[in-house]
Amino acid sequence: VARVQVPRNAVGTPGTVSRQTAKLVAPRQNVLRVKTAKAAQNAVKLATRRSAMVCKAQAAETASDIMSKIKPGVVYGKDLVTLFDHAKKNGYAIPAVNCTSSSLINSCLLAAKKANSPMIIQFSNGGGLFMAGKKLDNTDQKAAIAGSVAGALQVKTLAEL
């Protein structure tokens, strides 16, 4: 609580504030409130960043732990269930990338290998069509399916290397 000494106004009545004094006092109080609010916001942002960095570091450690138990390559069946259970239990997410080209598939595989971390490579209808060739006739979704299968074969072939 701040104390403000209130001067007498022009009439000389003690305890009343002149308009001029009110104009001088009010902005200072508002500035103090704004500065306090900004300081609080900055503290929250900093704490959030620090906790996010700690969470990322912990998630990276736990993802590396499970990768030593699962063989490299495309994961399916019991290994996939084990991987998802481990991620859920340890509170981390497995990144997923919607791939639309062979170079993007290669980049994802390289990133997963460097990080020693699992990654989901997925193909949407449009992504599969783009893999096959955007100008192809997509009657009955045949081009989108063919592009997705081609991408999946590339992933399967290169993931084990």
mmCIF file with all atom_site columns, C-alpha atoms in Angstrom:
data_model
loop_
_atom_site.group_PDB
_atom_site.id
_atom_site.type_symbol
_atom_site.label_atom_id
_atom_site.label_alt_id
_atom_site.label_comp_id
_atom_site.label_asym_id
_atom_site.label_entity_id
_atom_site.label_seq_id
_atom_site.pdbx_PDB_ins_code
_atom_site.Cartn_x
_atom_site.Cartn_y
_atom_site.Cartn_z
_atom_site.occupancy
_atom_site.B_iso_or_equiv
_atom_site.pdbx_formal_charge
_atom_site.auth_seq_id
_atom_site.auth_comp_id
_atom_site.auth_asym_id
_atom_site.auth_atom_id
_atom_site.pdbx_PDB_model_num
ATOM 1   C CA . VAL A 1 1   ? 0.000   0.000   0.000   1.00 0.00 ? 1   VAL A CA 1
ATOM 2   C CA . ALA A 1 2   ? 1.427   3.364   -1.020  1.00 0.00 ? 2   ALA A CA 1
ATOM 3   C CA . ARG A 1 3   ? 0.669   6.563   0.819   1.00 0.00 ? 3   ARG A CA 1
ATOM 4   C CA . VAL A 1 4   ? 0.173   9.732   -1.123  1.00 0.00 ? 4   VAL A CA 1
ATOM 5   C CA . GLN A 1 5   ? 0.244   13.055  0.622   1.00 0.00 ? 5   GLN A CA 1
ATOM 6   C CA . VAL A 1 6   ? -2.712  15.058  -0.655  1.00 0.00 ? 6   VAL A CA 1
ATOM 7   C CA . PRO A 1 7   ? -2.050  18.819  -0.925  1.00 0.00 ? 7   PRO A CA 1
ATOM 8   C CA . ARG A 1 8   ? -4.708  21.409  -0.245  1.00 0.00 ? 8   ARG A CA 1
ATOM 9   C CA . ASN A 1 9   ? -6.579  22.597  -3.298  1.00 0.00 ? 9   ASN A CA 1
ATOM 10  C CA . ALA A 1 10  ? -6.939  26.237  -4.328  1.00 0.00 ? 10  ALA A CA 1
ATOM 11  C CA . VAL A 1 11  ? -9.763  26.791  -1.851  1.00 0.00 ? 11  VAL A CA 1
ATOM 12  C CA . GLY A 1 12  ? -7.648  25.406  0.955   1.00 0.00 ? 12  GLY A CA 1
ATOM 13  C CA . THR A 1 13  ? -9.936  22.596  2.119   1.00 0.00 ? 13  THR A CA 1
ATOM 14  C CA . PRO A 1 14  ? -7.828  19.757  3.501   1.00 0.00 ? 14  PRO A CA 1
ATOM 15  C CA . GLY A 1 15  ? -8.486  16.203  2.254   1.00 0.00 ? 15  GLY A CA 1
ATOM 16  C CA . THR A 1 16  ? -9.740  17.077  -1.242  1.00 0.00 ? 16  THR A CA 1
ATOM 17  C CA . VAL A 1 17  ? -7.675  16.572  -4.373  1.00 0.00 ? 17  VAL A CA 1
ATOM 18  C CA . SER A 1 18  ? -7.491  19.182  -7.091  1.00 0.00 ? 18  SER A CA 1
ATOM 19  C CA . ARG A 1 19  ? -7.933  18.132  -10.726 1.00 0.00 ? 19  ARG A CA 1
ATOM 20  C CA . GLN A 1 20  ? -4.327  18.944  -11.487 1.00 0.00 ? 20  GLN A CA 1
ATOM 21  C CA . THR A 1 21  ? -3.058  16.710  -8.677  1.00 0.00 ? 21  THR A CA 1
ATOM 22  C CA . ALA A 1 22  ? -5.391  13.888  -9.730  1.00 0.00 ? 22  ALA A CA 1
ATOM 23  C CA . LYS A 1 23  ? -4.010  14.067  -13.273 1.00 0.00 ? 23  LYS A CA 1
ATOM 24  C CA . LEU A 1 24  ? -0.460  13.810  -11.956 1.00 0.00 ? 24  LEU A CA 1
ATOM 25  C CA . VAL A 1 25  ? -1.122  10.936  -9.562  1.00 0.00 ? 25  VAL A CA 1
ATOM 26  C CA . ALA A 1 26  ? -3.312  8.703   -11.752 1.00 0.00 ? 26  ALA A CA 1
ATOM 27  C CA . PRO A 1 27  ? -0.832  8.048   -14.578 1.00 0.00 ? 27  PRO A CA 1
ATOM 28  C CA . ARG A 1 28  ? 1.897   7.029   -12.150 1.00 0.00 ? 28  ARG A CA 1
ATOM 29  C CA . GLN A 1 29  ? -0.356  4.452   -10.553 1.00 0.00 ? 29  GLN A CA 1
ATOM 30  C CA . ASN A 1 30  ? -1.349  3.095   -13.965 1.00 0.00 ? 30  ASN A CA 1
ATOM 31  C CA . VAL A 1 31  ? 2.283   2.878   -15.058 1.00 0.00 ? 31  VAL A CA 1
ATOM 32  C CA . LEU A 1 32  ? 3.107   0.963   -11.891 1.00 0.00 ? 32  LEU A CA 1
ATOM 33  C CA . ARG A 1 33  ? 0.236   -1.455  -12.515 1.00 0.00 ? 33  ARG A CA 1
ATOM 34  C CA . VAL A 1 34  ? 1.291   -1.991  -16.135 1.00 0.00 ? 34  VAL A CA 1
ATOM 35  C CA . LYS A 1 35  ? 4.932   -2.555  -15.182 1.00 0.00 ? 35  LYS A CA 1
ATOM 36  C CA . THR A 1 36  ? 3.919   -5.012  -12.465 1.00 0.00 ? 36  THR A CA 1
ATOM 37  C CA . ALA A 1 37  ? 1.642   -6.875  -14.868 1.00 0.00 ? 37  ALA A CA 1
ATOM 38  C CA . LYS A 1 38  ? 4.389   -7.025  -17.519 1.00 0.00 ? 38  LYS A CA 1
ATOM 39  C CA . ALA A 1 39  ? 6.899   -8.308  -14.982 1.00 0.00 ? 39  ALA A CA 1
ATOM 40  C CA . ALA A 1 40  ? 4.457   -11.025 -13.937 1.00 0.00 ? 40  ALA A CA 1
ATOM 41  C CA . GLN A 1 41  ? 3.838   -12.001 -17.568 1.00 0.00 ? 41  GLN A CA 1
ATOM 42  C CA . ASN A 1 42  ? 7.580   -12.173 -18.257 1.00 0.00 ? 42  ASN A CA 1
ATOM 43  C CA . ALA A 1 43  ? 8.100   -14.358 -15.196 1.00 0.00 ? 43  ALA A CA 1
ATOM 44  C CA . VAL A 1 44  ? 5.370   -16.737 -16.359 1.00 0.00 ? 44  VAL A CA 1
ATOM 45  C CA . LYS A 1 45  ? 6.868   -16.880 -19.879 1.00 0.00 ? 45  LYS A CA 1
ATOM 46  C CA . LEU A 1 46  ? 10.322  -17.611 -18.500 1.00 0.00 ? 46  LEU A CA 1
ATOM 47  C CA . ALA A 1 47  ? 9.026   -20.333 -16.194 1.00 0.00 ? 47  ALA A CA 1
ATOM 48  C CA . THR A 1 48  ? 7.068   -21.862 -19.066 1.00 0.00 ? 48  THR A CA 1
ATOM 49  C CA . ARG A 1 49  ? 10.150  -21.903 -21.305 1.00 0.00 ? 49  ARG A CA 1
ATOM 50  C CA . ARG A 1 50  ? 12.276  -23.497 -18.603 1.00 0.00 ? 50  ARG A CA 1
ATOM 51  C CA . SER A 1 51  ? 9.709   -26.182 -17.836 1.00 0.00 ? 51  SER A CA 1
ATOM 52  C CA . ALA A 1 52  ? 9.269   -26.872 -21.566 1.00 0.00 ? 52  ALA A CA 1
ATOM 53  C CA . MET A 1 53  ? 13.030  -27.291 -21.952 1.00 0.00 ? 53  MET A CA 1
ATOM 54  C CA . VAL A 1 54  ? 13.141  -29.672 -18.990 1.00 0.00 ? 54  VAL A CA 1
ATOM 55  C CA . CYS A 1 55  ? 10.205  -31.654 -20.408 1.00 0.00 ? 55  CYS A CA 1
ATOM 56  C CA . LYS A 1 56  ? 11.894  -31.878 -23.820 1.00 0.00 ? 56  LYS A CA 1
ATOM 57  C CA . ALA A 1 57  ? 15.127  -33.099 -22.253 1.00 0.00 ? 57  ALA A CA 1
ATOM 58  C CA . GLN A 1 58  ? 13.287  -35.714 -20.190 1.00 0.00 ? 58  GLN A CA 1
ATOM 59  C CA . ALA A 1 59  ? 11.264  -36.837 -23.216 1.00 0.00 ? 59  ALA A CA 1
ATOM 60  C CA . ALA A 1 60  ? 14.436  -37.186 -25.287 1.00 0.00 ? 60  ALA A CA 1
ATOM 61  C CA . GLU A 1 61  ? 16.003  -39.352 -22.592 1.00 0.00 ? 61  GLU A CA 1
ATOM 62  C CA . THR A 1 62  ? 12.959  -41.606 -22.270 1.00 0.00 ? 62  THR A CA 1
ATOM 63  C CA . ALA A 1 63  ? 12.553  -41.953 -26.054 1.00 0.00 ? 63  ALA A CA 1
ATOM 64  C CA . SER A 1 64  ? 16.197  -43.033 -26.323 1.00 0.00 ? 64  SER A CA 1
ATOM 65  C CA . ASP A 1 65  ? 15.643  -45.628 -23.594 1.00 0.00 ? 65  ASP A CA 1
ATOM 66  C CA . ILE A 1 66  ? 12.877  -47.401 -25.486 1.00 0.00 ? 66  ILE A CA 1
ATOM 67  C CA . MET A 1 67  ? 14.739  -47.246 -28.805 1.00 0.00 ? 67  MET A CA 1
ATOM 68  C CA . SER A 1 68  ? 17.444  -49.536 -27.423 1.00 0.00 ? 68  SER A CA 1
ATOM 69  C CA . LYS A 1 69  ? 14.762  -52.203 -26.861 1.00 0.00 ? 69  LYS A CA 1
ATOM 70  C CA . ILE A 1 70  ? 13.105  -51.940 -30.298 1.00 0.00 ? 70  ILE A CA 1
ATOM 71  C CA . LYS A 1 71  ? 14.826  -53.012 -33.517 1.00 0.00 ? 71  LYS A CA 1
ATOM 72  C CA . PRO A 1 72  ? 15.448  -50.278 -36.098 1.00 0.00 ? 72  PRO A CA 1
ATOM 73  C CA . GLY A 1 73  ? 13.196  -50.000 -39.119 1.00 0.00 ? 73  GLY A CA 1
ATOM 74  C CA . VAL A 1 74  ? 9.442   -49.973 -39.472 1.00 0.00 ? 74  VAL A CA 1
ATOM 75  C CA . VAL A 1 75  ? 7.832   -50.758 -36.113 1.00 0.00 ? 75  VAL A CA 1
ATOM 76  C CA . TYR A 1 76  ? 4.610   -52.775 -36.009 1.00 0.00 ? 76  TYR A CA 1
ATOM 77  C CA . GLY A 1 77  ? 2.750   -55.308 -33.860 1.00 0.00 ? 77  GLY A CA 1
ATOM 78  C CA . LYS A 1 78  ? 3.807   -55.777 -30.231 1.00 0.00 ? 78  LYS A CA 1
ATOM 79  C CA . ASP A 1 79  ? 6.754   -53.401 -30.599 1.00 0.00 ? 79  ASP A CA 1
ATOM 80  C CA . LEU A 1 80  ? 4.406   -50.628 -31.732 1.00 0.00 ? 80  LEU A CA 1
ATOM 81  C CA . VAL A 1 81  ? 2.088   -51.210 -28.769 1.00 0.00 ? 81  VAL A CA 1
ATOM 82  C CA . THR A 1 82  ? 5.121   -51.176 -26.438 1.00 0.00 ? 82  THR A CA 1
ATOM 83  C CA . LEU A 1 83  ? 6.330   -47.916 -27.995 1.00 0.00 ? 83  LEU A CA 1
ATOM 84  C CA . PHE A 1 84  ? 2.944   -46.191 -27.628 1.00 0.00 ? 84  PHE A CA 1
ATOM 85  C CA . ASP A 1 85  ? 2.560   -47.436 -24.034 1.00 0.00 ? 85  ASP A CA 1
ATOM 86  C CA . HIS A 1 86  ? 6.031   -46.129 -23.157 1.00 0.00 ? 86  HIS A CA 1
ATOM 87  C CA . ALA A 1 87  ? 5.258   -42.722 -24.688 1.00 0.00 ? 87  ALA A CA 1
ATOM 88  C CA . LYS A 1 88  ? 1.960   -42.496 -22.830 1.00 0.00 ? 88  LYS A CA 1
ATOM 89  C CA . LYS A 1 89  ? 3.471   -43.606 -19.523 1.00 0.00 ? 89  LYS A CA 1
ATOM 90  C CA . ASN A 1 90  ? 6.397   -41.149 -19.756 1.00 0.00 ? 90  ASN A CA 1
ATOM 91  C CA . GLY A 1 91  ? 4.390   -38.226 -21.147 1.00 0.00 ? 91  GLY A CA 1
ATOM 92  C CA . TYR A 1 92  ? 6.037   -37.571 -24.490 1.00 0.00 ? 92  TYR A CA 1
ATOM 93  C CA . ALA A 1 93  ? 4.672   -37.373 -28.014 1.00 0.00 ? 93  ALA A CA 1
ATOM 94  C CA . ILE A 1 94  ? 5.978   -39.127 -31.084 1.00 0.00 ? 94  ILE A CA 1
ATOM 95  C CA . PRO A 1 95  ? 6.324   -36.657 -33.964 1.00 0.00 ? 95  PRO A CA 1
ATOM 96  C CA . ALA A 1 96  ? 4.319   -37.362 -37.110 1.00 0.00 ? 96  ALA A CA 1
ATOM 97  C CA . VAL A 1 97  ? 5.052   -35.907 -40.537 1.00 0.00 ? 97  VAL A CA 1
ATOM 98  C CA . ASN A 1 98  ? 2.718   -35.965 -43.526 1.00 0.00 ? 98  ASN A CA 1
ATOM 99  C CA . CYS A 1 99  ? 5.127   -36.712 -46.376 1.00 0.00 ? 99  CYS A CA 1
ATOM 100 C CA . THR A 1 100 ? 4.516   -35.535 -49.920 1.00 0.00 ? 100 THR A CA 1
ATOM 101 C CA . SER A 1 101 ? 7.848   -36.322 -51.599 1.00 0.00 ? 101 SER A CA 1
ATOM 102 C CA . SER A 1 102 ? 10.744  -38.744 -51.483 1.00 0.00 ? 102 SER A CA 1
ATOM 103 C CA . SER A 1 103 ? 13.134  -36.032 -50.312 1.00 0.00 ? 103 SER A CA 1
ATOM 104 C CA . LEU A 1 104 ? 10.859  -35.291 -47.347 1.00 0.00 ? 104 LEU A CA 1
ATOM 105 C CA . ILE A 1 105 ? 10.768  -39.005 -46.476 1.00 0.00 ? 105 ILE A CA 1
ATOM 106 C CA . ASN A 1 106 ? 14.575  -39.119 -46.550 1.00 0.00 ? 106 ASN A CA 1
ATOM 107 C CA . SER A 1 107 ? 14.798  -36.012 -44.343 1.00 0.00 ? 107 SER A CA 1
ATOM 108 C CA . CYS A 1 108 ? 12.424  -37.516 -41.780 1.00 0.00 ? 108 CYS A CA 1
ATOM 109 C CA . LEU A 1 109 ? 14.322  -40.803 -41.670 1.00 0.00 ? 109 LEU A CA 1
ATOM 110 C CA . LEU A 1 110 ? 17.613  -38.952 -41.231 1.00 0.00 ? 110 LEU A CA 1
ATOM 111 C CA . ALA A 1 111 ? 16.214  -36.781 -38.427 1.00 0.00 ? 111 ALA A CA 1
ATOM 112 C CA . ALA A 1 112 ? 14.827  -39.820 -36.598 1.00 0.00 ? 112 ALA A CA 1
ATOM 113 C CA . LYS A 1 113 ? 18.157  -41.614 -36.888 1.00 0.00 ? 113 LYS A CA 1
ATOM 114 C CA . LYS A 1 114 ? 20.183  -38.618 -35.665 1.00 0.00 ? 114 LYS A CA 1
ATOM 115 C CA . ALA A 1 115 ? 17.848  -38.101 -32.697 1.00 0.00 ? 115 ALA A CA 1
ATOM 116 C CA . ASN A 1 116 ? 17.653  -41.847 -31.987 1.00 0.00 ? 116 ASN A CA 1
ATOM 117 C CA . SER A 1 117 ? 13.937  -41.304 -31.655 1.00 0.00 ? 117 SER A CA 1
ATOM 118 C CA . PRO A 1 118 ? 10.833  -42.811 -33.230 1.00 0.00 ? 118 PRO A CA 1
ATOM 119 C CA . MET A 1 119 ? 8.911   -40.892 -35.871 1.00 0.00 ? 119 MET A CA 1
ATOM 120 C CA . ILE A 1 120 ? 5.601   -41.489 -37.595 1.00 0.00 ? 120 ILE A CA 1
ATOM 121 C CA . ILE A 1 121 ? 5.694   -41.012 -41.356 1.00 0.00 ? 121 ILE A CA 1
ATOM 122 C CA . GLN A 1 122 ? 2.203   -40.737 -42.738 1.00 0.00 ? 122 GLN A CA 1
ATOM 123 C CA . PHE A 1 123 ? 0.553   -40.147 -46.090 1.00 0.00 ? 123 PHE A CA 1
ATOM 124 C CA . SER A 1 124 ? -2.707  -38.286 -46.553 1.00 0.00 ? 124 SER A CA 1
ATOM 125 C CA . ASN A 1 125 ? -4.881  -38.606 -49.634 1.00 0.00 ? 125 ASN A CA 1
ATOM 126 C CA . GLY A 1 126 ? -3.403  -35.408 -51.084 1.00 0.00 ? 126 GLY A CA 1
ATOM 127 C CA . GLY A 1 127 ? 0.114   -36.376 -50.026 1.00 0.00 ? 127 GLY A CA 1
ATOM 128 C CA . GLY A 1 128 ? -0.222  -39.752 -51.737 1.00 0.00 ? 128 GLY A CA 1
ATOM 129 C CA . LEU A 1 129 ? -1.534  -38.087 -54.884 1.00 0.00 ? 129 LEU A CA 1
ATOM 130 C CA . PHE A 1 130 ? 1.388   -35.646 -54.810 1.00 0.00 ? 130 PHE A CA 1
ATOM 131 C CA . MET A 1 131 ? 3.829   -38.581 -54.441 1.00 0.00 ? 131 MET A CA 1
ATOM 132 C CA . ALA A 1 132 ? 2.299   -40.228 -57.522 1.00 0.00 ? 132 ALA A CA 1
ATOM 133 C CA . GLY A 1 133 ? 2.107   -37.040 -59.538 1.00 0.00 ? 133 GLY A CA 1
ATOM 134 C CA . LYS A 1 134 ? -0.419  -34.264 -59.179 1.00 0.00 ? 134 LYS A CA 1
ATOM 135 C CA . LYS A 1 135 ? -1.455  -34.397 -62.850 1.00 0.00 ? 135 LYS A CA 1
ATOM 136 C CA . LEU A 1 136 ? -2.404  -38.094 -62.828 1.00 0.00 ? 136 LEU A CA 1
ATOM 137 C CA . ASP A 1 137 ? -6.045  -39.088 -63.150 1.00 0.00 ? 137 ASP A CA 1
ATOM 138 C CA . ASN A 1 138 ? -7.268  -39.870 -59.621 1.00 0.00 ? 138 ASN A CA 1
ATOM 139 C CA . THR A 1 139 ? -10.435 -41.750 -60.548 1.00 0.00 ? 139 THR A CA 1
ATOM 140 C CA . ASP A 1 140 ? -11.467 -44.022 -57.661 1.00 0.00 ? 140 ASP A CA 1
ATOM 141 C CA . GLN A 1 141 ? -8.468  -42.656 -55.681 1.00 0.00 ? 141 GLN A CA 1
ATOM 142 C CA . LYS A 1 142 ? -6.133  -44.996 -57.592 1.00 0.00 ? 142 LYS A CA 1
ATOM 143 C CA . ALA A 1 143 ? -3.342  -42.437 -58.014 1.00 0.00 ? 143 ALA A CA 1
ATOM 144 C CA . ALA A 1 144 ? -3.473  -41.400 -54.338 1.00 0.00 ? 144 ALA A CA 1
ATOM 145 C CA . ILE A 1 145 ? -3.307  -45.043 -53.236 1.00 0.00 ? 145 ILE A CA 1
ATOM 146 C CA . ALA A 1 146 ? -0.438  -45.816 -55.629 1.00 0.00 ? 146 ALA A CA 1
ATOM 147 C CA . GLY A 1 147 ? 1.546   -42.795 -54.403 1.00 0.00 ? 147 GLY A CA 1
ATOM 148 C CA . SER A 1 148 ? 0.998   -43.753 -50.758 1.00 0.00 ? 148 SER A CA 1
ATOM 149 C CA . VAL A 1 149 ? 2.100   -47.345 -51.437 1.00 0.00 ? 149 VAL A CA 1
ATOM 150 C CA . ALA A 1 150 ? 5.206   -46.083 -53.266 1.00 0.00 ? 150 ALA A CA 1
ATOM 151 C CA . GLY A 1 151 ? 6.055   -43.843 -50.307 1.00 0.00 ? 151 GLY A CA 1
ATOM 152 C CA . ALA A 1 152 ? 5.478   -46.665 -47.820 1.00 0.00 ? 152 ALA A CA 1
ATOM 153 C CA . LEU A 1 153 ? 7.780   -48.966 -49.804 1.00 0.00 ? 153 LEU A CA 1
ATOM 154 C CA . GLN A 1 154 ? 10.471  -46.281 -49.772 1.00 0.00 ? 154 GLN A CA 1
ATOM 155 C CA . VAL A 1 155 ? 10.099  -45.893 -46.003 1.00 0.00 ? 155 VAL A CA 1
ATOM 156 C CA . LYS A 1 156 ? 10.243  -49.664 -45.437 1.00 0.00 ? 156 LYS A CA 1
ATOM 157 C CA . THR A 1 157 ? 13.288  -50.094 -47.668 1.00 0.00 ? 157 THR A CA 1
ATOM 158 C CA . LEU A 1 158 ? 15.316  -47.193 -46.267 1.00 0.00 ? 158 LEU A CA 1
ATOM 159 C CA . ALA A 1 159 ? 14.292  -47.337 -42.592 1.00 0.00 ? 159 ALA A CA 1
ATOM 160 C CA . GLU A 1 160 ? 16.427  -50.380 -41.872 1.00 0.00 ? 160 GLU A CA 1
ATOM 161 C CA . LEU A 1 161 ? 19.628  -48.806 -43.234 1.00 0.00 ? 161 LEU A CA 1
#
